[in-house]
XYZ file of C-alpha atoms in Angstrom:
308
model
C 0.000 0.000 0.000
C 2.751 2.462 0.916
C 4.613 1.808 -2.324
C 1.420 2.344 -4.340
C 0.780 5.676 -2.638
C 4.356 6.813 -3.215
C 3.998 6.432 -6.977
C 1.546 9.361 -7.426
C 4.025 11.547 -5.547
C 6.913 10.621 -7.857
C 5.249 10.612 -11.286
C 4.678 14.416 -11.435
C 8.460 14.837 -11.562
C 8.424 13.438 -15.108
C 5.760 15.826 -16.430
C 7.884 18.970 -17.042
C 10.074 17.110 -19.542
C 7.107 15.320 -21.141
C 5.194 18.602 -21.393
C 7.996 20.312 -23.309
C 8.282 17.349 -25.661
C 4.524 17.314 -26.194
C 4.504 20.980 -27.183
C 7.364 20.378 -29.611
C 5.796 17.343 -31.273
C 2.021 17.833 -31.036
C -0.129 20.592 -32.442
C -0.461 23.435 -29.902
C -4.162 22.745 -29.274
C -3.561 19.029 -28.727
C -0.589 19.733 -26.450
C -2.692 22.199 -24.444
C -5.396 19.611 -23.799
C -3.000 16.725 -23.140
C -0.590 18.526 -20.810
C -3.296 20.330 -18.831
C -5.329 17.161 -18.365
C -2.262 15.241 -17.254
C -1.253 17.999 -14.810
C -4.711 18.114 -13.237
C -4.886 14.324 -12.810
C -1.353 14.085 -11.424
C -2.024 16.953 -9.015
C -5.251 15.392 -7.800
C -3.655 11.964 -7.361
C -0.785 13.451 -5.361
C -3.276 15.132 -3.023
C -5.169 11.862 -2.633
C -1.947 10.064 -1.741
C -1.029 12.706 0.830
C -4.500 12.482 2.348
C -4.192 8.713 2.585
C -0.868 9.032 4.407
C -2.496 11.400 6.887
C -5.342 8.954 7.557
C -2.937 6.060 7.962
C -0.919 8.010 10.522
C -4.020 9.079 12.431
C -5.419 5.555 12.582
C -2.172 4.343 14.111
C -2.922 6.525 17.137
C -4.967 4.800 19.893
C -7.537 7.590 20.070
C -8.440 7.431 16.383
C -8.191 3.634 16.361
C -10.793 3.529 19.130
C -12.946 5.989 17.197
C -12.709 3.664 14.189
C -13.876 0.750 16.370
C -10.894 -1.393 15.466
C -10.921 -4.919 16.887
C -7.612 -5.802 15.203
C -4.467 -3.734 14.727
C -4.326 -1.865 11.435
C -1.744 -3.569 9.235
C 0.502 -0.877 7.780
C 4.176 -0.131 7.391
C 6.171 0.280 10.626
C 5.378 3.311 12.747
C 8.909 4.589 12.124
C 7.830 5.125 8.502
C 4.132 5.868 8.856
C 4.263 8.582 11.513
C 6.917 10.804 9.828
C 5.146 10.319 6.484
C 1.841 11.388 8.017
C 3.376 14.414 9.725
C 5.094 15.480 6.514
C 1.860 15.005 4.567
C -0.028 17.229 7.010
C 2.522 19.991 6.518
C 2.521 19.644 2.740
C -1.285 19.672 2.558
C -1.404 22.752 4.788
C 1.028 24.573 2.488
C -0.949 23.489 -0.588
C -4.210 24.771 0.884
C -2.614 28.048 1.999
C -0.934 28.836 -1.310
C -4.010 27.784 -3.297
C -6.267 30.017 -1.215
C -3.886 32.959 -1.610
C -3.728 32.427 -5.366
C -7.514 32.185 -5.709
C -8.045 35.355 -3.677
C -5.356 37.268 -5.577
C -6.585 36.158 -8.980
C -10.200 36.822 -8.053
C -9.338 40.331 -6.884
C -7.403 41.070 -10.081
C -10.251 39.696 -12.184
C -12.831 41.903 -10.469
C -10.627 44.968 -10.941
C -10.106 44.174 -14.631
C -13.822 43.531 -15.239
C -14.761 46.748 -13.432
C -12.241 48.740 -15.458
C -13.499 47.208 -18.706
C -17.120 47.807 -17.715
C -16.504 51.538 -17.399
C -15.364 51.815 -21.009
C -17.594 51.837 -24.095
C -17.333 48.571 -26.014
C -17.652 47.933 -29.734
C -18.848 44.352 -29.805
C -16.347 42.397 -27.753
C -13.642 45.068 -28.079
C -12.967 47.402 -25.153
C -10.475 50.231 -25.650
C -8.793 51.638 -22.545
C -7.118 55.035 -22.691
C -3.662 54.308 -21.308
C -0.056 55.212 -22.164
C 0.919 51.580 -21.504
C 0.677 49.324 -24.578
C -1.249 46.195 -23.661
C -3.876 43.811 -25.014
C -5.413 40.731 -23.452
C -8.459 38.455 -23.524
C -10.696 38.987 -20.498
C -13.100 36.102 -19.822
C -16.523 36.542 -18.313
C -20.039 37.326 -19.482
C -19.622 38.670 -22.022
C -16.034 37.972 -23.041
C -13.982 41.067 -23.708
C -10.866 41.926 -25.687
C -9.157 44.714 -23.765
C -6.669 46.847 -25.679
C -5.073 50.136 -24.707
C -4.815 53.168 -26.952
C -1.034 52.963 -26.752
C -1.133 49.434 -28.177
C -3.418 50.537 -31.006
C -0.976 53.297 -31.895
C 1.880 50.773 -31.978
C 0.306 48.653 -34.742
C -1.025 49.310 -38.208
C -4.469 48.234 -39.413
C -3.711 44.664 -40.552
C -1.583 44.032 -37.458
C -4.444 45.157 -35.234
C -6.762 42.665 -36.928
C -4.230 39.889 -36.329
C -3.922 40.924 -32.690
C -7.697 40.945 -32.231
C -7.936 37.528 -33.900
C -5.343 36.208 -31.459
C -7.236 37.483 -28.425
C -10.581 36.215 -29.762
C -8.998 32.790 -30.177
C -8.168 32.816 -26.458
C -11.762 33.532 -25.503
C -13.291 31.170 -28.044
C -10.927 28.366 -27.013
C -11.599 28.868 -23.300
C -7.884 29.148 -22.631
C -8.529 30.837 -19.286
C -9.818 27.484 -17.987
C -6.563 25.779 -18.935
C -4.469 28.510 -17.325
C -6.540 28.431 -14.134
C -6.290 24.620 -13.978
C -2.524 24.815 -14.463
C -2.281 27.318 -11.608
C -4.238 25.075 -9.233
C -2.273 21.974 -10.241
C 0.972 23.842 -9.559
C -0.068 24.235 -5.924
C -0.698 20.486 -5.583
C 2.875 19.396 -6.291
C 6.118 21.402 -6.601
C 7.160 19.494 -9.735
C 4.067 20.812 -11.552
C 5.052 24.461 -11.174
C 7.257 24.571 -14.307
C 4.386 23.021 -16.269
C 2.459 26.295 -15.926
C 4.915 27.952 -18.304
C 4.516 25.183 -20.869
C 0.720 25.325 -20.671
C 0.762 29.101 -21.093
C 3.042 28.762 -24.107
C 0.751 26.084 -25.564
C -2.238 28.421 -25.153
C -0.382 31.263 -26.866
C 0.768 28.984 -29.670
C -2.783 27.701 -30.171
C -4.086 31.279 -30.358
C -1.270 32.194 -32.773
C -2.248 29.381 -35.127
C -5.941 30.252 -34.921
C -5.185 33.928 -35.654
C -2.995 32.980 -38.618
C -5.839 30.910 -40.070
C -8.366 33.688 -39.493
C -6.329 36.459 -41.135
C -4.853 34.106 -43.725
C -1.273 35.338 -43.304
C 1.226 33.698 -40.971
C 3.889 36.350 -41.537
C 1.447 39.140 -40.709
C 0.460 37.333 -37.509
C 4.089 36.837 -36.544
C 4.856 40.516 -37.189
C 1.849 41.662 -35.159
C 2.825 39.489 -32.198
C 6.449 40.626 -32.335
C 5.545 44.305 -32.477
C 2.927 43.941 -29.734
C 5.485 42.201 -27.524
C 8.108 44.892 -28.120
C 5.610 47.651 -27.384
C 4.053 46.023 -24.344
C 7.187 44.554 -22.776
C 6.914 46.766 -19.691
C 3.166 47.377 -19.769
C 2.588 46.267 -16.190
C -1.207 46.409 -16.571
C -2.923 44.755 -13.585
C -4.867 41.699 -14.733
C -5.363 38.084 -13.606
C -2.815 35.534 -14.766
C -5.495 33.537 -16.594
C -6.273 36.545 -18.825
C -3.997 35.584 -21.714
C -2.309 38.256 -23.799
C -0.512 38.190 -27.135
C 2.657 39.738 -25.712
C 3.242 37.034 -23.089
C 5.461 33.975 -23.200
C 8.663 33.406 -25.190
C 7.725 35.538 -28.191
C 10.799 34.660 -30.340
C 9.884 30.983 -30.116
C 6.288 31.740 -31.073
C 7.336 33.904 -34.005
C 9.727 31.225 -35.210
C 6.933 28.649 -35.070
C 4.663 30.891 -37.147
C 7.339 31.506 -39.748
C 8.228 27.814 -39.938
C 6.278 24.891 -41.293
C 2.902 24.614 -39.527
C 2.182 21.363 -37.766
C 4.921 18.823 -36.981
C 3.258 15.617 -35.774
C 6.567 13.718 -35.872
C 6.832 11.352 -32.914
C 3.695 12.920 -31.508
C 2.032 9.570 -30.894
C 4.885 8.401 -28.687
C 4.719 11.528 -26.517
C 0.927 11.316 -26.294
C 1.222 7.676 -25.281
C 3.709 8.570 -22.546
C 1.394 11.279 -21.196
C -1.541 8.881 -21.180
C 0.547 6.162 -19.536
C 1.800 8.574 -16.872
C -1.727 9.751 -16.130
C -3.198 6.247 -16.096
C -0.420 4.876 -13.902
C -0.832 7.646 -11.351
C -4.602 7.236 -11.267
C -4.408 3.450 -11.038
C -1.759 3.546 -8.289
C -3.665 6.048 -6.152
C -6.955 4.181 -6.644
C -5.366 0.815 -5.836
C -3.658 2.275 -2.783
C -6.899 3.768 -1.482
C -8.823 0.540 -2.121
C -6.158 -1.454 -0.291
C -6.245 1.016 2.588
C -10.032 0.735 2.785
C -9.778 -3.055 2.815
C -7.255 -2.974 5.659
C -9.522 -0.672 7.665
C -12.408 -3.100 7.221
C -10.175 -5.981 8.299
C -9.144 -4.019 11.414
C -12.826 -3.406 12.158
C -13.517 -7.112 11.881
C -15.869 -6.698 8.924
C -13.714 -8.745 6.527
C -11.302 -11.606 6.819
C -7.604 -10.772 6.392
């Protein structure tokens, strides 16, 4: 049981490398779905494993064993292993809950400020222009979705480049990329190894929006030029907004521009990477489920409800 529960805590360490390979070998949209789904499952399984370790440690204590109405000792690893593992799990879970709560509050506050600011401005369809000397543009989710762009950003681009920029931001809203970014943020607080994956997921979202914008405007070079100029103009924008409000000027822009100017779509070896992601996710889920089922069986044996 202990070995099974350790596996979900170790598998997330492999995801940062797999995520980068997935983005390099899958289409951006497919990589976004695959990496985000894997990160969420691995994060959830790691929390389940930590929770199981806490319960195991508690049930080794006489008070909780009496509360569980045990008639036999609970068969687990030696107390020298179980008790430190349970204590460590309590501390890790407390940190996870604390950092997650802080992130949710901070992001929620930034989102409310951004929505309030956008609501004060006249909108032309989904486009909201903010009078600001700081060049910036981003997709703001909500009801309705908004594309927020500053006057300084509009002055930095010509007409066709503006259309490419708007197409990029609309792709974020239409693709629901804010959900992926929010899920990546929460998963990052479940396991330290998942923190670098946030950057890969954000890059995948930007790449997916780049490709969608290039298709919409029908010119990959124009899209690349618009993104490059928007990034140069808005490098030090510093506009307050939530992290899940994606913007065209974020991420490693040279890499994105190079991808737009290169050959679109490189599925080479993509199946192997997808298979590894699926295997990693399935193994973590199966190990955590098997560990929890085994733990439940041992509790029932200790309660005298089942034979050993």
